[in-house]
Short mmCIF file of C-alpha atoms in Angstrom, two decimals:
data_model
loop_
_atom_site.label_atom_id
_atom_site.label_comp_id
_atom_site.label_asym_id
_atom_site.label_seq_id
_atom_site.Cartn_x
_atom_site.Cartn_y
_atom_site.Cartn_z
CA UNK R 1 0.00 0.00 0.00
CA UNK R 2 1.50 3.11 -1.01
CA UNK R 3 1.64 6.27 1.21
CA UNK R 4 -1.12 8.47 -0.44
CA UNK R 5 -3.57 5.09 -0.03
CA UNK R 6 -2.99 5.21 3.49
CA UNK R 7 -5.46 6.56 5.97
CA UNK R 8 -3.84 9.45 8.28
CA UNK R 9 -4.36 9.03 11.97
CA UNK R 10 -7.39 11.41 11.82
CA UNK R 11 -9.05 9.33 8.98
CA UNK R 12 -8.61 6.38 11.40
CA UNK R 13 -9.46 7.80 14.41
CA UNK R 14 -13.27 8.94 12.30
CA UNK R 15 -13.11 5.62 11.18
CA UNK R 16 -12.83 4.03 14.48
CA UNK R 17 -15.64 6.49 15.69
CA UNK R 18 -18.67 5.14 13.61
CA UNK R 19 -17.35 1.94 14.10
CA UNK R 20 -17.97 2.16 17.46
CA UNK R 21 -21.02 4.68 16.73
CA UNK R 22 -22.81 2.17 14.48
CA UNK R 23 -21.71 -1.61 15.82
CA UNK R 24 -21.95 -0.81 19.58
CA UNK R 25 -24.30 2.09 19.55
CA UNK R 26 -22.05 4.07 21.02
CA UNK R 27 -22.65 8.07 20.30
CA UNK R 28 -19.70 9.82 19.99
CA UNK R 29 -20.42 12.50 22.64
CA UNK R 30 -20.74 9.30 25.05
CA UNK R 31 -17.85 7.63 24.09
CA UNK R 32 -15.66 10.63 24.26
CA UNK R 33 -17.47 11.88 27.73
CA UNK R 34 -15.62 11.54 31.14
CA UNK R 35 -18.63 8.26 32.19
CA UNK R 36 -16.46 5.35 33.47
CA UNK R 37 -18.15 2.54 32.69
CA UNK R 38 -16.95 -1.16 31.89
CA UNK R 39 -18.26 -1.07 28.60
CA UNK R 40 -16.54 2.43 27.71
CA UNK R 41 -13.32 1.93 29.22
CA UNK R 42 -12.76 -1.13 27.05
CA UNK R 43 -13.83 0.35 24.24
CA UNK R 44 -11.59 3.36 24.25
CA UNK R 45 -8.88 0.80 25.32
CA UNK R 46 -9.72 -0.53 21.77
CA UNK R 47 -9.80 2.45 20.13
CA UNK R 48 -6.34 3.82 21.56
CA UNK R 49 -4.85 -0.10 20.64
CA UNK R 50 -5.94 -0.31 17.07
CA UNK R 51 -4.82 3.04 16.43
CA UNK R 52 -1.33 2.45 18.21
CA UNK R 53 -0.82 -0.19 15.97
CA UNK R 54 -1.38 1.59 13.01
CA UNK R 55 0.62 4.46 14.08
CA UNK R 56 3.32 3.27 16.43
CA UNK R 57 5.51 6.49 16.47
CA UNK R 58 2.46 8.39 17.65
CA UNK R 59 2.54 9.98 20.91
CA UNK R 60 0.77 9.21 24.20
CA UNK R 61 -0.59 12.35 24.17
CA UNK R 62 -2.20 12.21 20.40
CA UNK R 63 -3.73 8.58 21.49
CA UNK R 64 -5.08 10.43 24.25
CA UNK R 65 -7.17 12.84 22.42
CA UNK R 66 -8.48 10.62 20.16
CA UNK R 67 -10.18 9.11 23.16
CA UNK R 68 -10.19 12.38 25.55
CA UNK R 69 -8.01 11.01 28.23
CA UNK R 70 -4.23 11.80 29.06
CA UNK R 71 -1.28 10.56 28.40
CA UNK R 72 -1.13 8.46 31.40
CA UNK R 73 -4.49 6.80 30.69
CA UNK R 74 -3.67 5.66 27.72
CA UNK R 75 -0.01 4.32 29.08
CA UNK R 76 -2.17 2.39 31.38
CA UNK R 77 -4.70 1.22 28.34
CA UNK R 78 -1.91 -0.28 26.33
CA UNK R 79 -0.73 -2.06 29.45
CA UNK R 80 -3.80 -3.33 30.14
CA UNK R 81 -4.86 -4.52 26.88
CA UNK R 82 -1.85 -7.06 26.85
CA UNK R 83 -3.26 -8.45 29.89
CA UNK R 84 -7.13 -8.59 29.12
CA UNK R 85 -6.46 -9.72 25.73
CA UNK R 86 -5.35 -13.11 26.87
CA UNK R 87 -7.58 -12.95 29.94
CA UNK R 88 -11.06 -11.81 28.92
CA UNK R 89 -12.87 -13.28 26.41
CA UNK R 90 -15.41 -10.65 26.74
CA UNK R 91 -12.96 -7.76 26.26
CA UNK R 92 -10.93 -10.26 23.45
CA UNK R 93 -14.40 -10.31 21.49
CA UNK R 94 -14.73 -6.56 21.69
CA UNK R 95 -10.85 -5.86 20.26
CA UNK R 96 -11.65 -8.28 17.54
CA UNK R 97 -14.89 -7.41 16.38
CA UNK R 98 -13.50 -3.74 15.92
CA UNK R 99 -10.60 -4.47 14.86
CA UNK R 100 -12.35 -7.03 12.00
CA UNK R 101 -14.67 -4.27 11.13
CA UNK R 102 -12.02 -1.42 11.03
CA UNK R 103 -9.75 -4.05 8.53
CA UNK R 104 -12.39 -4.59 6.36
CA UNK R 105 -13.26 -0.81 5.82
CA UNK R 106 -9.60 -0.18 5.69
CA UNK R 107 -8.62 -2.25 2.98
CA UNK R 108 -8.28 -1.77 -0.40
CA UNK R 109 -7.97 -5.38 -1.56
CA UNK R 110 -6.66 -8.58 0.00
CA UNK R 111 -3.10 -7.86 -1.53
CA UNK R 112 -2.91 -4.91 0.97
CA UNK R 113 -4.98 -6.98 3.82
CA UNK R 114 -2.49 -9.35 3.41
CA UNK R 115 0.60 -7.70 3.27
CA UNK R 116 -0.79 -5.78 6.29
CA UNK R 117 -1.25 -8.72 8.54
CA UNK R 118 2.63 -9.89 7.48
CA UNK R 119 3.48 -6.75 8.74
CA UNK R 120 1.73 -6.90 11.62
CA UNK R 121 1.71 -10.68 12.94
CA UNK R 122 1.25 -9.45 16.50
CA UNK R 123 -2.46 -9.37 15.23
CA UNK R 124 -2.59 -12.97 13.93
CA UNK R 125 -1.28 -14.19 17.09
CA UNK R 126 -3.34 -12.42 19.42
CA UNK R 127 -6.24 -14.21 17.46
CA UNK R 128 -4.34 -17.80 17.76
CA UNK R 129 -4.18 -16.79 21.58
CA UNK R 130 -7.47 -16.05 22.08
CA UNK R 131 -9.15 -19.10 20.18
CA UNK R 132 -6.51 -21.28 22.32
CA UNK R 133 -8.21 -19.88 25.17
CA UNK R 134 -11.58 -20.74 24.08
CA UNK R 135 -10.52 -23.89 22.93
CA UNK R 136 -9.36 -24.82 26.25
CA UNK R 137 -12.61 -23.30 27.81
CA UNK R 138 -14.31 -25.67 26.35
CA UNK R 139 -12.78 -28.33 26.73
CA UNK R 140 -12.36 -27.83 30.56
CA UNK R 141 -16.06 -27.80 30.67
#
């Protein structure tokens, strides 16, 4: 994917809004408002995760708009995620289904998708993680 095909962090970040907007019902003005809830706090963690990944040089503090929280929120947010990934199947679901939904928007054909997941094999494996977690859910049962 070549530079000018690439969505800029604000793109993204608009992107990830009606994602969230239209698949969770989650208004903007809510999701950017200081509520702490379950439900928002691991959906901003998502937000704030896909985009780091997208954008690794960006700052703390630009994450941190995007989801109206400071710099040390969103230290704590990445942190967290690598734990709750594994962890949570409830917050695993959540990362994936937005993630899957942001992908396919973000795409421009499979070549890209695919090169993009080479790239980015942290994502693959998270995945492998989290079905080996359900697989051994249910299997325990």
């Amino acid at each position: 994917m070549t530079k000018k095909d690439q969505l800029d962090f604000e793109q993204c970040k608009e992107l990830l809004y009606r994602i969230v907007d239209e698949k969770l019902d989650i208004p903007l003005e809510y999701f950017l408002s200081n509520i702490k809830t379950r439900e928002l706090a691991n959906t901003r963690r998502v937000v704030v995760k896909i985009l780091k990944m997208n954008f690794p040089n960006s700052k703390v503090e630009t994450l941190g708009k995007a989801v109206n929280r400071n710099h040390a929120n969103v230290c704590v947010q990445l942190k967290k995620h690598e734990d709750l990934i594994y962890s949570d199947k409830i917050y695993a679901s959540l990362f994936h289904k937005i993630n899957d939904e942001f992908f396919l928007i973000y795409k421009k054909d499979d070549t890209d998708y695919i090169d993009y997941l080479r790239k980015n094999k942290s994502i693959l494996e998270d995945k492998l993680k989290y079905i080996n977690l359900q697989i051994s859910e249910i299997e325990n049962k």
